[in-house]
Short mmCIF file of C-alpha atoms and ligand atoms in Angstrom, two decimals:
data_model
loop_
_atom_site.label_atom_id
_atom_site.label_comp_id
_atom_site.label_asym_id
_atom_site.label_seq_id
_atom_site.Cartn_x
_atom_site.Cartn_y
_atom_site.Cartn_z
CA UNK A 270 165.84 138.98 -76.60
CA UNK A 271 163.28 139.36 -74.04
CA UNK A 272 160.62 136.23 -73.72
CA UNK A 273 157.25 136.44 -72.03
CA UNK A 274 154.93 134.22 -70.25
CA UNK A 275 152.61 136.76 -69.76
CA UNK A 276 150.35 139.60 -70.94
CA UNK A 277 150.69 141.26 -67.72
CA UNK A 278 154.79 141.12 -68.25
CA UNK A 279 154.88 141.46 -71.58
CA UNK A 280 152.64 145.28 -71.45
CA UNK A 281 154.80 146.08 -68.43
CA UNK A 282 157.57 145.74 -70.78
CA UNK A 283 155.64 148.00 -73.77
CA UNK A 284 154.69 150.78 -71.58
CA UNK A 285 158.45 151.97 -71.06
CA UNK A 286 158.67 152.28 -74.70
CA UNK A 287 158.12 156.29 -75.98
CA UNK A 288 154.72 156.65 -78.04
CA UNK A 289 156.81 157.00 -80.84
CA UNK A 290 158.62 153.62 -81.25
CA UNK A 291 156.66 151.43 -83.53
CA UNK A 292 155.47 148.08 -83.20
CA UNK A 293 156.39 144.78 -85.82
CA UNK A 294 154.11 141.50 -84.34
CA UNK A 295 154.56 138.32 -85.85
CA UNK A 296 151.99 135.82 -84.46
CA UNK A 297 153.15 132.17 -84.91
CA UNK A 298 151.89 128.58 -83.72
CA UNK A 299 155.65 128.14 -83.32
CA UNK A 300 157.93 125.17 -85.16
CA UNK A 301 158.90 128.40 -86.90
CA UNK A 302 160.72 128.01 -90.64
CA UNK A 303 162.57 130.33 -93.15
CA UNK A 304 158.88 131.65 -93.96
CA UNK A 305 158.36 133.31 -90.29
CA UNK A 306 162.02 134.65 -90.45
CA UNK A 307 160.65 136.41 -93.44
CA UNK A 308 158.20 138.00 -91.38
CA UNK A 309 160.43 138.60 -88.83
CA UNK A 310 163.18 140.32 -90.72
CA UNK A 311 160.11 142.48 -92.86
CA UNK A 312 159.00 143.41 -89.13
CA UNK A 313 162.51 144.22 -88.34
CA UNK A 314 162.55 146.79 -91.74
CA UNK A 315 159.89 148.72 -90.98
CA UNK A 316 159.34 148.84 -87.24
CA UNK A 317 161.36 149.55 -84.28
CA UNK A 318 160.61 146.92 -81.95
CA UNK A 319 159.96 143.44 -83.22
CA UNK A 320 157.43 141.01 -81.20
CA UNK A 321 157.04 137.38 -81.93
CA UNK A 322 154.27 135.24 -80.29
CA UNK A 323 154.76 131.61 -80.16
CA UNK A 324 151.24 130.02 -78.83
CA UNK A 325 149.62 127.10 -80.03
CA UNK A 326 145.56 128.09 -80.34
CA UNK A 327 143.60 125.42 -79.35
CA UNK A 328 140.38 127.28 -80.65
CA UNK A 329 141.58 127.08 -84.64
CA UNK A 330 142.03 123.55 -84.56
CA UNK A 331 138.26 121.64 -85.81
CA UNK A 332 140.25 118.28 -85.91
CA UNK A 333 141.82 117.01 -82.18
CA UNK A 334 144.50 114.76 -84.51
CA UNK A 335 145.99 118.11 -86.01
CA UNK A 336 146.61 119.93 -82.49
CA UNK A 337 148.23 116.50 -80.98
CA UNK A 338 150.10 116.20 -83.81
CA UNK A 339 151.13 119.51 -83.59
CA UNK A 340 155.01 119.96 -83.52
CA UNK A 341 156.76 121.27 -81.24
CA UNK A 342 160.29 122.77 -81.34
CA UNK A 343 160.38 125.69 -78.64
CA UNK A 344 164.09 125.40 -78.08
CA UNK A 345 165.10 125.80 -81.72
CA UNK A 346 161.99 128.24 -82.45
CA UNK A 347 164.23 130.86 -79.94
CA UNK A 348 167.41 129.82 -80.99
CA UNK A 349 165.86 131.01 -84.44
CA UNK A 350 164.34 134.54 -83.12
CA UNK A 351 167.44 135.33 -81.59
CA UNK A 352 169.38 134.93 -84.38
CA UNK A 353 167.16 136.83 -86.69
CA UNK A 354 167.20 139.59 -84.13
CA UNK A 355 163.41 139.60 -82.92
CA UNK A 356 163.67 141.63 -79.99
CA UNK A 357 160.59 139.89 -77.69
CA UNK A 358 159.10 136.99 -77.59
CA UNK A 359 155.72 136.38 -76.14
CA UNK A 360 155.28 132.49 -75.28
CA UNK A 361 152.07 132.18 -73.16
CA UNK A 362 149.97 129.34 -71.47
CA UNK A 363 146.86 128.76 -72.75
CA UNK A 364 145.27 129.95 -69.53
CA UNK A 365 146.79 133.67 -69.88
CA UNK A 366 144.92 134.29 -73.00
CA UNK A 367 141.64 132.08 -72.49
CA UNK A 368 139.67 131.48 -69.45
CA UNK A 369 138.44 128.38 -68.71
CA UNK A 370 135.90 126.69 -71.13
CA UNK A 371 136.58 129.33 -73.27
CA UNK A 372 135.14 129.40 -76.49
CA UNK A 373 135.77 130.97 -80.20
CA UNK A 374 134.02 133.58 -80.82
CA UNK A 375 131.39 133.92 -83.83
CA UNK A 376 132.41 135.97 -86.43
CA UNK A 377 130.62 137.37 -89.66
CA UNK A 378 133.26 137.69 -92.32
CA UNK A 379 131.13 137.70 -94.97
CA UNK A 380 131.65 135.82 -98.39
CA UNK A 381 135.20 135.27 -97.14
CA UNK A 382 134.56 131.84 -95.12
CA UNK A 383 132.57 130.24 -96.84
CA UNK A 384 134.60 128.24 -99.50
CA UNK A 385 138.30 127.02 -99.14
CA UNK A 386 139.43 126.35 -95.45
CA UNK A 387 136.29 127.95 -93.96
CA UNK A 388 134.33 124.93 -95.75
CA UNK A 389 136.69 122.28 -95.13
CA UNK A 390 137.88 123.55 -91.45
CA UNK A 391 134.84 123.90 -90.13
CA UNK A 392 135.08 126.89 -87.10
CA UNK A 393 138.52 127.30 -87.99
CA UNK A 394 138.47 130.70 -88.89
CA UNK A 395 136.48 131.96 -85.79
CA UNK A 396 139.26 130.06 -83.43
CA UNK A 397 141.79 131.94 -85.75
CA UNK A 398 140.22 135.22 -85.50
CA UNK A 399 139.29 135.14 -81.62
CA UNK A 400 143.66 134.74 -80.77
CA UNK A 401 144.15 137.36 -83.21
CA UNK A 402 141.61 139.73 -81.67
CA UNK A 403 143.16 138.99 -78.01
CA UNK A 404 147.04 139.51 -79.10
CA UNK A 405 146.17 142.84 -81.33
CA UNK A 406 144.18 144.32 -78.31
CA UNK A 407 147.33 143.32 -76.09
CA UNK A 408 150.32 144.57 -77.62
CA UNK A 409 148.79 146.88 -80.19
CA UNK A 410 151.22 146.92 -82.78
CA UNK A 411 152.00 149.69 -85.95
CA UNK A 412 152.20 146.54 -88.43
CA UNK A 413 151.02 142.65 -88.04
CA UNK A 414 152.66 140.38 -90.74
CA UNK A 415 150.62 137.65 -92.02
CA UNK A 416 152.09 135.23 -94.71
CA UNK A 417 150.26 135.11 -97.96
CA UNK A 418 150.64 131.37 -97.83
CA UNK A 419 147.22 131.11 -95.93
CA UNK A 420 146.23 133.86 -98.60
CA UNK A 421 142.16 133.47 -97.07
CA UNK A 422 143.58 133.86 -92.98
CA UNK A 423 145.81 137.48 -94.71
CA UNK A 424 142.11 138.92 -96.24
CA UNK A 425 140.39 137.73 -92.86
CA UNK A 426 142.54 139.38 -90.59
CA UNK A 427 142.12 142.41 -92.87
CA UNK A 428 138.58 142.36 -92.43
CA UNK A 429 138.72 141.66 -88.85
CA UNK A 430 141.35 144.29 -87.88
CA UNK A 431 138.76 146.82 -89.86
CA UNK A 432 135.53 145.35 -88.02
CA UNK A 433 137.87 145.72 -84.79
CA UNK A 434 138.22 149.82 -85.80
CA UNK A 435 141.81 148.66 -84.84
CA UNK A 436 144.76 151.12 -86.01
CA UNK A 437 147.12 147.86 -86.93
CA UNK A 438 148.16 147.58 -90.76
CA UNK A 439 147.94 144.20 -91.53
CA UNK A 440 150.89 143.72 -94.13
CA UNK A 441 150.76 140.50 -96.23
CA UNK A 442 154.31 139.33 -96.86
CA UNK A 443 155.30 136.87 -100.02
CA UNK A 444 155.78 132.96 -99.54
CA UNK A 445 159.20 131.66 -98.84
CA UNK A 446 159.99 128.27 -100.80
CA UNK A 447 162.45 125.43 -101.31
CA UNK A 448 164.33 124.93 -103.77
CA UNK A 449 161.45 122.41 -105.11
CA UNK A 450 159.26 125.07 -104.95
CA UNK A 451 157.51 123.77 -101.88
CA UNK A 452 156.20 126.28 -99.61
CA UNK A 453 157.83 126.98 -96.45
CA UNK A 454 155.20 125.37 -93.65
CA UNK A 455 155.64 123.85 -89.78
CA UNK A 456 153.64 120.92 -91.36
CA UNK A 457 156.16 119.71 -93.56
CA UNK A 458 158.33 118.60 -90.57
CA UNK A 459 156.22 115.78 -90.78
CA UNK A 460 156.58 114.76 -93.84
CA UNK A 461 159.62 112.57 -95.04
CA UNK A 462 162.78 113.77 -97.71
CA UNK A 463 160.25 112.03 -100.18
CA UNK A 464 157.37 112.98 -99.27
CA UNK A 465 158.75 116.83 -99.91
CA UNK A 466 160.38 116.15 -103.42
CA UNK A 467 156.50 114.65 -104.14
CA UNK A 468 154.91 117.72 -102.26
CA UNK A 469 156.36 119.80 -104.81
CA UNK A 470 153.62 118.98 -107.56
CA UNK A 471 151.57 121.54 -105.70
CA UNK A 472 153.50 124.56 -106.61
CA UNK A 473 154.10 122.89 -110.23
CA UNK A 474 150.26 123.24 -110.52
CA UNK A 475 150.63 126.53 -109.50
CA UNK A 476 153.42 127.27 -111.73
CA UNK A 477 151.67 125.80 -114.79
CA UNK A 478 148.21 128.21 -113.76
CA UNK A 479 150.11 130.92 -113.69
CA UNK A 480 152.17 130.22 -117.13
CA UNK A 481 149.02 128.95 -118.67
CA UNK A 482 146.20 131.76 -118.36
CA UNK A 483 145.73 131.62 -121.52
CA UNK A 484 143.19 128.44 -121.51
CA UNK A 485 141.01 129.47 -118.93
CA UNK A 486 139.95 128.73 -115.41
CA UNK A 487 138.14 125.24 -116.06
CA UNK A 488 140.89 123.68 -118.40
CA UNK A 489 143.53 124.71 -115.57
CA UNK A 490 141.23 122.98 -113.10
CA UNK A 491 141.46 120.09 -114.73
CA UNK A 492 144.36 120.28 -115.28
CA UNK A 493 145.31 120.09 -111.90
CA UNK A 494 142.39 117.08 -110.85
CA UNK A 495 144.73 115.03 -113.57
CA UNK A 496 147.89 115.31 -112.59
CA UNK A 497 146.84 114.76 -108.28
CA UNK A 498 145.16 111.41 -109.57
CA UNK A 499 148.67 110.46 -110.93
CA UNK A 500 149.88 110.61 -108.00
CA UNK A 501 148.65 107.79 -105.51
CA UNK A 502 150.05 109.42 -102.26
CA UNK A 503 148.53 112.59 -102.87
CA UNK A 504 144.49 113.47 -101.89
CA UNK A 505 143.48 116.74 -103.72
CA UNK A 506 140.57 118.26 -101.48
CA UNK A 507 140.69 121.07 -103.28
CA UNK A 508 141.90 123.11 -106.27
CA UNK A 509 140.01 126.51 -106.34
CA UNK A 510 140.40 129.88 -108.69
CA UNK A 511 138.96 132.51 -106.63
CA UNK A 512 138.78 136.01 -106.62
CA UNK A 513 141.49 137.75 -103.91
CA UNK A 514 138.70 140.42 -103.15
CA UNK A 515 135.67 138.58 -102.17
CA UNK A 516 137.33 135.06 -102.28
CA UNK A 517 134.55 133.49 -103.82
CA UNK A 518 135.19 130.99 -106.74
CA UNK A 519 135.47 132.32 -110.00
CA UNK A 520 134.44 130.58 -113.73
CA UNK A 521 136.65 133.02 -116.13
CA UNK A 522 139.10 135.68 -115.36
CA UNK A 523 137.77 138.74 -114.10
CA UNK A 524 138.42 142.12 -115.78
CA UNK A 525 138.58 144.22 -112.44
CA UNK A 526 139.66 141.55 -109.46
CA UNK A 527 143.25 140.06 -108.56
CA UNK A 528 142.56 136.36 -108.67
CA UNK A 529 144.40 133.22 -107.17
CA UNK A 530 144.41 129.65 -107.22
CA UNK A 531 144.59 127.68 -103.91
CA UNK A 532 145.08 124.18 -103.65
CA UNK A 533 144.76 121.98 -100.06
CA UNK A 534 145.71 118.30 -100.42
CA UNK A 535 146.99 115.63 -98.27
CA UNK A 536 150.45 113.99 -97.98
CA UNK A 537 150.83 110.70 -96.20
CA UNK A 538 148.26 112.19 -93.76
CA UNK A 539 149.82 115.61 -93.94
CA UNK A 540 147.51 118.59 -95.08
CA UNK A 541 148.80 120.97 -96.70
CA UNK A 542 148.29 124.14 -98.73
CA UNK A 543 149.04 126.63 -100.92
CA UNK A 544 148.27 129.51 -103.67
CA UNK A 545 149.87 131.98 -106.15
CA UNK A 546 148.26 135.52 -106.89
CA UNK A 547 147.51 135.53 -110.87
O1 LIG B 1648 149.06 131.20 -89.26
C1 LIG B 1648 149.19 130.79 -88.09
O2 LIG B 1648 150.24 130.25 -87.69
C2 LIG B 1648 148.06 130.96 -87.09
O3 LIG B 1648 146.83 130.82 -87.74
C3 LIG B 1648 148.12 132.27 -86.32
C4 LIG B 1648 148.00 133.46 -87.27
C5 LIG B 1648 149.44 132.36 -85.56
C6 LIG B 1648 146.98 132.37 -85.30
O4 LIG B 1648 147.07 131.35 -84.33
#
């Protein structure tokens, strides 16, 4: 496995490859879990070489606590990649993809920031967007794998690789879960053994959505509101149905659109999120 420090290296390394050898990218923030080796091993399926970037972006985080916090677990992150057979690794200082001062840029994606994270994580999504614009214009990969655990980041990146005119597929690739049902995330190495077992009511709510249609978007929602106030260590910020398309919130079940539900809520200080496509 081949690791990177910078662009300069790591396009040195991609021009000896023939035109026809395609390109798997898997950007990360690192402290990688059974969910990236998902993308990783989907990456390895359908391309020929398979890149991995491992770079904290300063510009996605609104709240200083949450990048400090951060973890970071570089060591075992490679020990991983290499043993899921990701062929490079691109592991950058912050000063080889942003120059000094450096700002997000502004996006326009349209109805799809404006509920959900892009209300609650303010600038978020343009700090999100901006490292995804950099890394696709540097390696230019065939496919980009995106989990659908940040299900509004997937339909961004889709929009932005088409404003972009880029010829990347962005591939969505299913959630990865415990055994609890709690989805595979870097944040829940800060949580504790019970704070886990109590994380998993968020996928129960989930569950119960998707097993309970029948009654309709606002009993569901309630649903939900009820059983977070049972719990004391649990803040809901939000439980929202929305439609996959447009991700605005819906009131009923639409005939045409896909629709999810998407809950964020805290855990002894730990935010965390997650959805299921109805
Ligand atoms: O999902 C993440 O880990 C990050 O938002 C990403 C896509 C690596 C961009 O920094």
């Amino acid at each position: 496995m081949y690791i990177f420090k910078s662009k300069e290296e790591l396009q040195k390394h991609l021009a000896a490859f023939s035109k026809g050898e395609t390109i798997g990218f898997t950007p990360t923030m690192g402290a990688l879990h059974l969910g990236h080796m998902h993308l990783i091993e989907q990456s390895n399926l359908k391309c020929d070489i398979s890149i991995c970037s491992i770079f904290v972006n300063p510009t996605q985080f609104n709240n200083p606590n949450d990048l400090a916090k951060y973890p970071n677990t570089l060591t075992t992150d490679l020990e991983m990649l290499e043993n899921v057979k990701c062929d490079i690794v691109y592991n950058p200082p912050v000063n080889d993809l942003y120059v000094k001062g450096e700002k997000a840029k502004s996006y326009d994606f349209g109805s799809l920031t404006t509920i959900l994270e892009g209300e609650f994580r303010p600038g978020h999504f343009n700090g999100m967007a901006t490292i995804i614009e950099k890394l696709l214009n540097i390696i230019n990969p065939t496919i980009a794998f995106f989990g659908q655990k940040d299900l509004q980041q997937l339909y961004i990146v889709k929009n932005l690789a088409k404003q972009m005119k880029s010829d990347t597929y962005i591939e969505g690739v299913e959630t990865v879960r415990g055994k609890s049902g709690l989805a595979k995330s870097s944040r829940n190495k800060l949580l504790s053994e019970n704070a886990k077992k109590e994380a998993s009511l968020i996928y129960n709510c989930l569950n119960y959505c998707e097993n309970n249609k029948a009654i309709g978007v606002t009993k569901l929602k309630s649903h939900i509101q009820q059983e977070f106030l049972k719990n004391e260590n649990f803040t809901l910020e939000y439980a929202e149905f929305v439609a996959l398309k447009t991700m605005l919130p819906i009131k009923d079940w639409e005939a045409v659109n896909q629709s999810a539900v998407c809950i964020s809520a805290y855990h002894s200080g730990v935010r965390l999120i997650d959805n299921i496509i109805l």
